[in-house]
XYZ file of N, CA and C in Angstrom:
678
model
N -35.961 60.154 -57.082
C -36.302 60.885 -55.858
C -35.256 60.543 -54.800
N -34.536 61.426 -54.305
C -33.533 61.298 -53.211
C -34.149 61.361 -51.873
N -33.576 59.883 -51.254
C -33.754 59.462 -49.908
C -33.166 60.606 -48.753
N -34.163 61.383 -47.918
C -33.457 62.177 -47.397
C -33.215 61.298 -46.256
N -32.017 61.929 -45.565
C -31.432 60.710 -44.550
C -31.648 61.562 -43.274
N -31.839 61.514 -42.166
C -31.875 61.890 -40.747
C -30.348 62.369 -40.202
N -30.630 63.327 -39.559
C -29.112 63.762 -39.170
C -28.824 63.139 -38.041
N -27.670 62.772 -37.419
C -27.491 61.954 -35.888
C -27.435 62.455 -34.780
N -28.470 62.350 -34.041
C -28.191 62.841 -32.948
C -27.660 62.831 -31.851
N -27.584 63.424 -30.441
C -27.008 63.350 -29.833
C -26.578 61.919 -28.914
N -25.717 61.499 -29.102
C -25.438 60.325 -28.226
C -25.819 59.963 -27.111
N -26.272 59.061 -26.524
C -26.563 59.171 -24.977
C -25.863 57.611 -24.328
N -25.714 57.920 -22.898
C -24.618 57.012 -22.022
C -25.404 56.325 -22.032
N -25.435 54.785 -22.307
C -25.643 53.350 -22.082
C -26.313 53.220 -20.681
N -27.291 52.771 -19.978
C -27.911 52.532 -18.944
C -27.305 51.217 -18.583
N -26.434 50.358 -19.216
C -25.861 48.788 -18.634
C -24.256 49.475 -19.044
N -23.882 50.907 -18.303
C -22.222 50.899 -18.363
C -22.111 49.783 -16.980
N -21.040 49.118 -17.685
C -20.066 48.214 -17.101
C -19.554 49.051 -15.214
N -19.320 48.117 -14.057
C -18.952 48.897 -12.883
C -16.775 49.361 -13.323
N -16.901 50.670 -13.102
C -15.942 51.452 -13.560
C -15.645 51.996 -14.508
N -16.832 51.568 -15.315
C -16.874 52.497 -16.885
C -17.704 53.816 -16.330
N -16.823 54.813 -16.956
C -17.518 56.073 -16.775
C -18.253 56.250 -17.947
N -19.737 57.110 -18.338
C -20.161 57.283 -19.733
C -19.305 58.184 -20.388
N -19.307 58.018 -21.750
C -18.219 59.143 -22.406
C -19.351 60.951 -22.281
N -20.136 60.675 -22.291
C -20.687 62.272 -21.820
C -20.573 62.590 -20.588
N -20.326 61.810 -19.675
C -19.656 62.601 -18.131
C -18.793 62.427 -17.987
N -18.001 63.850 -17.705
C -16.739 64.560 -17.644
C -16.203 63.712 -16.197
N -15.495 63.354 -15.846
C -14.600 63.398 -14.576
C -14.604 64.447 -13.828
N -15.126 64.152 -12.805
C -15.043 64.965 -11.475
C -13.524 65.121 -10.896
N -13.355 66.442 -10.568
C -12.162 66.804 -10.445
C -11.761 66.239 -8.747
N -10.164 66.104 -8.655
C -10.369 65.364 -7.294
C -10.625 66.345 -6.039
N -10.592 67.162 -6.406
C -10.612 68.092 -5.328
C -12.439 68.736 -4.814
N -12.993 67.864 -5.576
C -14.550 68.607 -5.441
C -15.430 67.933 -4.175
N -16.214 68.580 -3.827
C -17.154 67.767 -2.615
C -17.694 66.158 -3.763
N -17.959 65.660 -2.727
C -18.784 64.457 -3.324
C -19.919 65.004 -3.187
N -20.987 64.463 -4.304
C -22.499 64.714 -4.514
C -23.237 64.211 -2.996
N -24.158 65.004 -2.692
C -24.622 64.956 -1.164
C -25.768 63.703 -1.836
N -25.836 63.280 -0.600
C -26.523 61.418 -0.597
C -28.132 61.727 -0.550
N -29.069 60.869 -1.697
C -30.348 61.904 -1.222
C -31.047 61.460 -0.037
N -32.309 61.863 0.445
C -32.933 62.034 1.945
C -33.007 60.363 2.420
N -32.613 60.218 3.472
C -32.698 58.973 4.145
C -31.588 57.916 3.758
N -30.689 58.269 3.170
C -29.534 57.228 2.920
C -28.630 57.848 4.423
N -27.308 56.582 3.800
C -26.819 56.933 5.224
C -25.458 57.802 4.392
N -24.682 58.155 5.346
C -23.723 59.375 4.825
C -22.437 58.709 5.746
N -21.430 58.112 4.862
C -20.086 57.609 5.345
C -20.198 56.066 6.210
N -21.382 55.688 5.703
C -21.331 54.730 6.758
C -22.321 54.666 8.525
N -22.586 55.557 8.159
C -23.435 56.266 9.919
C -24.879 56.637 9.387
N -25.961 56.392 10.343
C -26.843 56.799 10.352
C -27.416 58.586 10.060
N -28.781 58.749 8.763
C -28.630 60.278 8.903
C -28.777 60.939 10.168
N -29.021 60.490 11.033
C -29.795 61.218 12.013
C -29.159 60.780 13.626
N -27.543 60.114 13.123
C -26.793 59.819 14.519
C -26.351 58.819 14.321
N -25.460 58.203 15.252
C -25.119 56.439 15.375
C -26.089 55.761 16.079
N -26.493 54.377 15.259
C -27.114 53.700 16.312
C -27.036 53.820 17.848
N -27.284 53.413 18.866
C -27.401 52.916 20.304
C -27.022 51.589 20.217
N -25.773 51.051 20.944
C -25.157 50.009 21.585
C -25.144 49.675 22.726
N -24.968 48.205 23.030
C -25.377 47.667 24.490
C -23.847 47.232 24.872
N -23.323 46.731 25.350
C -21.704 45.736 25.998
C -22.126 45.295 26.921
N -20.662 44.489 27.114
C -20.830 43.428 28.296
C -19.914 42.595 28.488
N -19.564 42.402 29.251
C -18.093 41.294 29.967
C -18.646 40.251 29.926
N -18.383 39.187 28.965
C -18.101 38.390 29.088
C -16.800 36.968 29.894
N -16.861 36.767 31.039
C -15.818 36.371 31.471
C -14.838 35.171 31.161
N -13.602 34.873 30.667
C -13.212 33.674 29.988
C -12.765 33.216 31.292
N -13.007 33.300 32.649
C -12.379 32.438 33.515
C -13.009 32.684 34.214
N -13.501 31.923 35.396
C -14.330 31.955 36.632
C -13.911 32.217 37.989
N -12.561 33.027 37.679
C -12.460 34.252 39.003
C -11.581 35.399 38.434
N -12.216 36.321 39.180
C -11.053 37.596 38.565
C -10.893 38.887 40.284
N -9.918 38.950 40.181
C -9.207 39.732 41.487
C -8.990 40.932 41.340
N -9.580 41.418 42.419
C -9.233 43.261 42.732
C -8.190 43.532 43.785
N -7.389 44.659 43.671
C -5.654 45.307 43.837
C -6.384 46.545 44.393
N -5.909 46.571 45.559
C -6.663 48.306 45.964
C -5.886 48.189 47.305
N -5.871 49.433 47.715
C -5.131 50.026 48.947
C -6.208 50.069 49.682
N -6.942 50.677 49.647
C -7.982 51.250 50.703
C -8.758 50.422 51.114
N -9.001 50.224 52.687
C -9.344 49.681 53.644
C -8.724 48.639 54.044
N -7.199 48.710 53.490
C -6.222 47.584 54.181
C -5.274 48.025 55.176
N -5.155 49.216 55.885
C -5.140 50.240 56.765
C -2.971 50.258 56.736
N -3.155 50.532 57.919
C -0.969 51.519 57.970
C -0.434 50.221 57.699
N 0.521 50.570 56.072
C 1.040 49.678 55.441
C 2.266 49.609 56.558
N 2.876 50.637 57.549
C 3.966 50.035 58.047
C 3.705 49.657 59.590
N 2.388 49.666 59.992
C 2.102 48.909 60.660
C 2.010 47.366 60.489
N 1.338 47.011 59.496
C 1.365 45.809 59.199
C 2.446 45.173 58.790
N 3.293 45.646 57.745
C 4.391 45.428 57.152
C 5.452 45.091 58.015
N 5.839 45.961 58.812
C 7.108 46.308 60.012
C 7.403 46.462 60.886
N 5.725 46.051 61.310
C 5.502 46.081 62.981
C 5.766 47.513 63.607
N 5.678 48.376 63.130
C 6.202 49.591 63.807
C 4.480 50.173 64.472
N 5.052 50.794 64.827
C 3.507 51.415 65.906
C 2.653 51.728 65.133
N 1.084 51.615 65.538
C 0.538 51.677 64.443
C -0.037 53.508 64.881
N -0.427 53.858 63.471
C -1.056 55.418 63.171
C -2.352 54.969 62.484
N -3.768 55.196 63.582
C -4.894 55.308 63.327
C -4.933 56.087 62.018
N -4.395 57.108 62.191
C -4.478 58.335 60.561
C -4.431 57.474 59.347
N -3.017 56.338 59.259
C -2.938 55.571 58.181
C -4.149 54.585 57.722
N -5.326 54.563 58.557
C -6.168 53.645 58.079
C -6.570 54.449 56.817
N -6.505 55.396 55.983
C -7.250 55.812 55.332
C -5.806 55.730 54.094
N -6.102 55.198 52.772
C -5.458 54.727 51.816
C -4.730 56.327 51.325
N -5.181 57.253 51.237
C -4.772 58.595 51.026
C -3.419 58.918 51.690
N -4.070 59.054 53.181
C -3.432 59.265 53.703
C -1.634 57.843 54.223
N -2.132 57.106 53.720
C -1.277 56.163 53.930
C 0.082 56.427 52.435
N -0.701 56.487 51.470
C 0.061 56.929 50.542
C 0.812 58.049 50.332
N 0.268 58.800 50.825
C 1.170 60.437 51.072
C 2.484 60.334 52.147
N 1.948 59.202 52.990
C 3.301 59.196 54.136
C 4.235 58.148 53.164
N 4.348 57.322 52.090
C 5.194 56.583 51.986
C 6.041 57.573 50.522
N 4.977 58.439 50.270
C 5.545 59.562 48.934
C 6.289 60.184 49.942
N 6.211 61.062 50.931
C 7.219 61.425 51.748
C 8.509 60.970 52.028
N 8.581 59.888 52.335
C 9.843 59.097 52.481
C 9.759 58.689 54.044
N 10.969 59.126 54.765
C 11.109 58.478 56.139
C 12.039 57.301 56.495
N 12.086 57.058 57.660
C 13.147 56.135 57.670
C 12.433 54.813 57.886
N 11.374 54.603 57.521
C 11.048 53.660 57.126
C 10.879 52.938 55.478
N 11.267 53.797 55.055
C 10.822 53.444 53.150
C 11.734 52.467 53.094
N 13.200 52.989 53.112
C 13.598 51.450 52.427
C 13.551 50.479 53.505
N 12.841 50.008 54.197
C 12.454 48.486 55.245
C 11.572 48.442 54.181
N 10.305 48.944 54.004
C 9.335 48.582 52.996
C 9.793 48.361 51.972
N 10.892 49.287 51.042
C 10.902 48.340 49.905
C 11.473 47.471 49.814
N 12.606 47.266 51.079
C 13.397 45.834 50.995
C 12.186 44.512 51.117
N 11.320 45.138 51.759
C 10.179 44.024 51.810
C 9.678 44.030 50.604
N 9.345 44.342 50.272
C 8.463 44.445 48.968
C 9.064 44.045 47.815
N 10.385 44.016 47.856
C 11.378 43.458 46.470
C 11.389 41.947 46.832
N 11.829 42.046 48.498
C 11.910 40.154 48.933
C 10.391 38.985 48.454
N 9.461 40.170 48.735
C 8.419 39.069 48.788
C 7.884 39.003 46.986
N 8.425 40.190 46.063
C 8.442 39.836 44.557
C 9.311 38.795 44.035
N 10.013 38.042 44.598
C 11.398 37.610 44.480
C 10.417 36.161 44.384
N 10.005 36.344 45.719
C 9.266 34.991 46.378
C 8.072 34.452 45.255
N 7.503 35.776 44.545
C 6.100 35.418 43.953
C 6.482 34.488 42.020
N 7.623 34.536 42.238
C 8.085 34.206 40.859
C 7.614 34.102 39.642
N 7.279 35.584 39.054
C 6.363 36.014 38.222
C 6.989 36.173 36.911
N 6.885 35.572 35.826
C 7.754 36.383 34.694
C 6.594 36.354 33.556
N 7.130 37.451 32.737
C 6.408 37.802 31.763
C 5.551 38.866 32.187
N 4.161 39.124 31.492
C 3.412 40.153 31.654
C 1.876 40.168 31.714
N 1.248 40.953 32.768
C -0.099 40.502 33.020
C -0.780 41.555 32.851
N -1.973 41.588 31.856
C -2.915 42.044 31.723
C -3.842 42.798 32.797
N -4.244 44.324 33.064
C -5.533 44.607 34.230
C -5.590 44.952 33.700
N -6.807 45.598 34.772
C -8.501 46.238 34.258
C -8.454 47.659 35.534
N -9.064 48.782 34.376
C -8.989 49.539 35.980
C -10.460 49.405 36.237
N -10.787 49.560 37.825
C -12.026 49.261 38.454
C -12.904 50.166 38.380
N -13.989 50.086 37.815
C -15.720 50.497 37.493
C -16.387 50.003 38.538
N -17.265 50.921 39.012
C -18.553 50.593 39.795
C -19.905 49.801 38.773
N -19.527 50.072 37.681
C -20.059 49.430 37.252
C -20.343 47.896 36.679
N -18.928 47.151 36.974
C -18.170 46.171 36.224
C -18.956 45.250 37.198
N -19.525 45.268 38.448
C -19.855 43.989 39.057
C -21.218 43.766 38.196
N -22.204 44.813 38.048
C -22.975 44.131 37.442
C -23.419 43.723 36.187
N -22.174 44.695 35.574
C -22.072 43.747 34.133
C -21.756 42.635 34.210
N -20.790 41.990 35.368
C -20.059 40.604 35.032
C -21.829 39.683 35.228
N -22.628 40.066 35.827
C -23.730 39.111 35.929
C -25.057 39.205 35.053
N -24.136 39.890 34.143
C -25.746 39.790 32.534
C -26.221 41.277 32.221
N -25.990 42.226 33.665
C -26.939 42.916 33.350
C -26.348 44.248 32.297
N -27.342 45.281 31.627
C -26.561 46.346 30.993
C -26.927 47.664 31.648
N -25.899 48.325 32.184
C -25.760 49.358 32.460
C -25.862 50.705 31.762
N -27.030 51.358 32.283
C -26.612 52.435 31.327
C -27.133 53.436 31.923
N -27.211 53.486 33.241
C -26.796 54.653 33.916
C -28.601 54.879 34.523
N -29.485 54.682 33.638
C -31.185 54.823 34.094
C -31.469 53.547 34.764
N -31.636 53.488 36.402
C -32.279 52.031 36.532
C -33.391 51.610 35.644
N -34.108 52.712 35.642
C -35.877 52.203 34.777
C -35.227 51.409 33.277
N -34.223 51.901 32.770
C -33.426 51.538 31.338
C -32.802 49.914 31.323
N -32.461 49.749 32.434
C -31.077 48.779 32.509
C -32.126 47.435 32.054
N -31.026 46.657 31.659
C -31.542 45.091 30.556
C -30.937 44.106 31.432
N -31.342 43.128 30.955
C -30.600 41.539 31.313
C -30.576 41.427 30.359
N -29.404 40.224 30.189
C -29.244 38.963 29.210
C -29.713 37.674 29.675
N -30.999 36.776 29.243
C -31.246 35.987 29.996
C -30.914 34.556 28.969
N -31.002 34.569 27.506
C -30.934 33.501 26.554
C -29.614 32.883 27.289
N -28.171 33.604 26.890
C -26.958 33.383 26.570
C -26.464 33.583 27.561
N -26.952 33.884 29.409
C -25.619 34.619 30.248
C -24.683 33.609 30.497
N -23.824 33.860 30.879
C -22.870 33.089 31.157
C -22.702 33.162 32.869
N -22.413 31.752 33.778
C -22.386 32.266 34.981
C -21.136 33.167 35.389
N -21.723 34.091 36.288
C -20.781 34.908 36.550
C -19.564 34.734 37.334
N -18.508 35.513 37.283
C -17.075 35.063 38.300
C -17.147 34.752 39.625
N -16.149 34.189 39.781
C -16.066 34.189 41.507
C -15.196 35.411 41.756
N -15.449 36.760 42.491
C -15.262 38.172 42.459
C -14.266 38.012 43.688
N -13.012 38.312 43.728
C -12.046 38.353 44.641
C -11.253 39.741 44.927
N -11.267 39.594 46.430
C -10.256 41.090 46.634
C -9.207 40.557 47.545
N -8.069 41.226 47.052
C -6.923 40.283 47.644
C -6.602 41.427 48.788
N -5.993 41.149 49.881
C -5.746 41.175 51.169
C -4.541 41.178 51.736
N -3.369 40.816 51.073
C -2.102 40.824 51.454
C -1.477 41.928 51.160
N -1.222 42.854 52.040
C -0.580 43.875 51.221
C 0.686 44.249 50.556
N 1.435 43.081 50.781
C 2.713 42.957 50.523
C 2.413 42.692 48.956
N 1.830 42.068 48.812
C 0.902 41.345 46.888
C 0.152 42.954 46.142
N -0.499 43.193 47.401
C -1.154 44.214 46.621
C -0.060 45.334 46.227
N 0.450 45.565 47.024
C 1.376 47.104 46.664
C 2.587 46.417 45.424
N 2.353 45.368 45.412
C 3.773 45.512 44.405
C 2.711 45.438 43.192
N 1.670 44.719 43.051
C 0.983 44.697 42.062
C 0.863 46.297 41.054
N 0.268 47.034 42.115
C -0.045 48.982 42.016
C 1.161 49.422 41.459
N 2.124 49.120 42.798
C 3.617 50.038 42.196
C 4.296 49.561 40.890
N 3.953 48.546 40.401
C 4.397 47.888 39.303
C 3.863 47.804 38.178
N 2.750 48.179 37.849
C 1.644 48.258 36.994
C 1.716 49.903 35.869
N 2.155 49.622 34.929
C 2.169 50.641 33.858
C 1.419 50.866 32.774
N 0.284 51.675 32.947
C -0.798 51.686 31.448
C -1.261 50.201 31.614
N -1.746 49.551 32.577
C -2.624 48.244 32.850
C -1.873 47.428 32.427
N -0.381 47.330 32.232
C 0.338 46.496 32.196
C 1.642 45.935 33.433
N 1.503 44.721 33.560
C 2.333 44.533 34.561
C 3.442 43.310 34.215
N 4.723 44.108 34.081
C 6.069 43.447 33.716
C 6.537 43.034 35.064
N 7.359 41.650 34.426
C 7.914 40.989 35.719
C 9.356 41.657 36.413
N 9.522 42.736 35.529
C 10.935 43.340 35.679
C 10.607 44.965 36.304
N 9.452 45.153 36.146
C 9.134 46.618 36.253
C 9.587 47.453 37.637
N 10.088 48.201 37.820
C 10.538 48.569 39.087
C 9.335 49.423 40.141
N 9.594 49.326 41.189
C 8.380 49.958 42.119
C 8.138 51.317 42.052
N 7.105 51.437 41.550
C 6.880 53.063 41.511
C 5.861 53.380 42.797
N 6.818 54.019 44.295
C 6.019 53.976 45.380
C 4.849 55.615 45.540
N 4.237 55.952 44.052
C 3.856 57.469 44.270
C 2.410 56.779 43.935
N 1.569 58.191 44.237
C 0.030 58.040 44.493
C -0.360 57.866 42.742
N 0.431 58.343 42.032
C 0.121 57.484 40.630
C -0.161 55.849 40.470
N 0.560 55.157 41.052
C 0.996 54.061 40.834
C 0.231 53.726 41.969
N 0.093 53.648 43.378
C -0.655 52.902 44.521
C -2.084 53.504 44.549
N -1.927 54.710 44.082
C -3.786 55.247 44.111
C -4.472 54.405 43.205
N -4.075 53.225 42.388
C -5.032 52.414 41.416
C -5.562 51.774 42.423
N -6.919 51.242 41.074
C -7.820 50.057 41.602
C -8.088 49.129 40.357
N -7.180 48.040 40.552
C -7.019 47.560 39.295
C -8.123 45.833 39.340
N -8.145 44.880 38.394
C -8.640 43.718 38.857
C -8.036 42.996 37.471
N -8.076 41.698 37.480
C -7.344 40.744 36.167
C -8.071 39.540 36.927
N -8.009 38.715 35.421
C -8.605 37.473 35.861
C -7.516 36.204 35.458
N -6.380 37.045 35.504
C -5.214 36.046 34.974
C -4.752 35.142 36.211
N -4.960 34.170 35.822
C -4.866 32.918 36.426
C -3.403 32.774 37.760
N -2.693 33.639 37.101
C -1.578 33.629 37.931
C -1.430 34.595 39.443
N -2.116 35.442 38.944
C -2.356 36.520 40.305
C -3.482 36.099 41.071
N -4.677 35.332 40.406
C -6.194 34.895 40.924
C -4.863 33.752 42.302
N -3.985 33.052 41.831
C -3.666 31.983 42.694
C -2.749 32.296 43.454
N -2.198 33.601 42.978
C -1.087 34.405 44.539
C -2.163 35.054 45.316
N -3.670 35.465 44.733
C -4.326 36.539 45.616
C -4.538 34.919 46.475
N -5.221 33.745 46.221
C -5.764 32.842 46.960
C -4.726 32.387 47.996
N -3.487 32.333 47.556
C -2.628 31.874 48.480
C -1.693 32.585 49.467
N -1.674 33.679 49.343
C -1.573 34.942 50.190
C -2.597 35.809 51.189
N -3.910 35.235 50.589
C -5.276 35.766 51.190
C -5.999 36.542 50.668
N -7.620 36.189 50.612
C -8.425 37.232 49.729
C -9.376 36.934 50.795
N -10.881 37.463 50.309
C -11.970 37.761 50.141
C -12.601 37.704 49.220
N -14.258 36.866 49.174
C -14.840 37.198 47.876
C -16.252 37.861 48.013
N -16.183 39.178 47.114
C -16.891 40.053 47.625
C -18.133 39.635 46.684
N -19.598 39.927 46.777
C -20.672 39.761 46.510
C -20.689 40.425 45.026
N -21.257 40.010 43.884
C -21.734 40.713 42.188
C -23.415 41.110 42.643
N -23.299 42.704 43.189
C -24.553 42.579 43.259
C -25.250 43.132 42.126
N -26.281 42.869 42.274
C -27.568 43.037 40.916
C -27.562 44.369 41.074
């Protein structure tokens, strides 16, 4: 009597393929095809289905003073500067800047000043700013901003105490700071750029070297309010 034998059937892919073994019954996906869509509730590239999380920030400060560079409310730069008569009009930083974009026969007295007293500040290398946020004072003191008072957080575990907040006052310091300052960078070689690009900033750094020309030239320290 002959053993009838079973015919073989169809092969099937191993459930323990090895990571990068493809099964020999699935074909290679061609490179050009969509990838298989991810099923319900996974995430897709890395991101949430349904958006990116919500994030908080916050300044942390690595030094305990940091200084603000601003024109406005330090009133007629060539009043102060050059003794020349003063123009009520120039109290207003706008308008002070538009008369020195003009020119006049006062510009180069100012910039001869303004090169002498860079000369004096003996700065080399390159310093780091920040441009100025209304919001930045009260981040520096824990809190998070996010635009809803009813919303806004503290940090109370971990804060760190906050800076000593300085606005410098000399304007001879401040304007070379502005006119010299490129993409928040400030080279010791950089030449004065006297246009409302360059002096319309409001910059601040907590680099140690400008914190001690703003102190020794003259500041103010303005309040981190809550």
């Amino acid at each position: 009597m002959s053993q009838q034998q079973n015919a073989p059937g169809p092969s099937r892919p191993s459930p323990f393929a090895t990571a990068g073994q493809r099964p020999a019954s699935s074909p290679p996906r061609p490179a050009n095809s969509p990838a298989p869509a991810a099923p319900p509730g996974q995430r897709v590239g890395g991101l949430p289905r349904f958006g990116p999380n919500k994030t908080h920030w916050r300044i942390v400060p690595v030094t305990d003073s940091v200084v603000r560079f601003d024109l406005r409310g330090l009133g007629d730069p060539f009043h102060r500067l050059l003794g020349k008569p003063l123009d009520v009009r120039l109290a207003d930083a706008e308008a002070a800047i538009k008369a020195i974009e003009t020119g006049g026969e006062y510009l180069n007295d100012l910039e001869m000043l303004l090169e002498t007293a860079w000369q004096e500040y003996n700065l080399h290398g390159a310093v780091l700013l920040y441009p100025w946020r209304k919001e930045l004072p009260q981040v520096m003191v824990g809190r998070v901003v996010t635009g809803d008072d009813t919303d806004d957080e503290e940090y109370e575990d971990d804060k760190p105490a906050a800076p000593v907040f300085l606005r410098a006052l000399d304007m001879r310091l401040v304007m070379n700071i502005l006119a010299r300052t490129r993409s928040n960078i400030l080279l010791s070689r950089a030449p004065l750029g006297l246009e409302y690009q360059y002096l319309g900033q409001s910059l601040l750094t907590d680099d140690p070297r400008l914190v001690m020309l703003a102190r020794a030239t003259g500041c103010i320290e303005e309040p981190l309010m809550r």
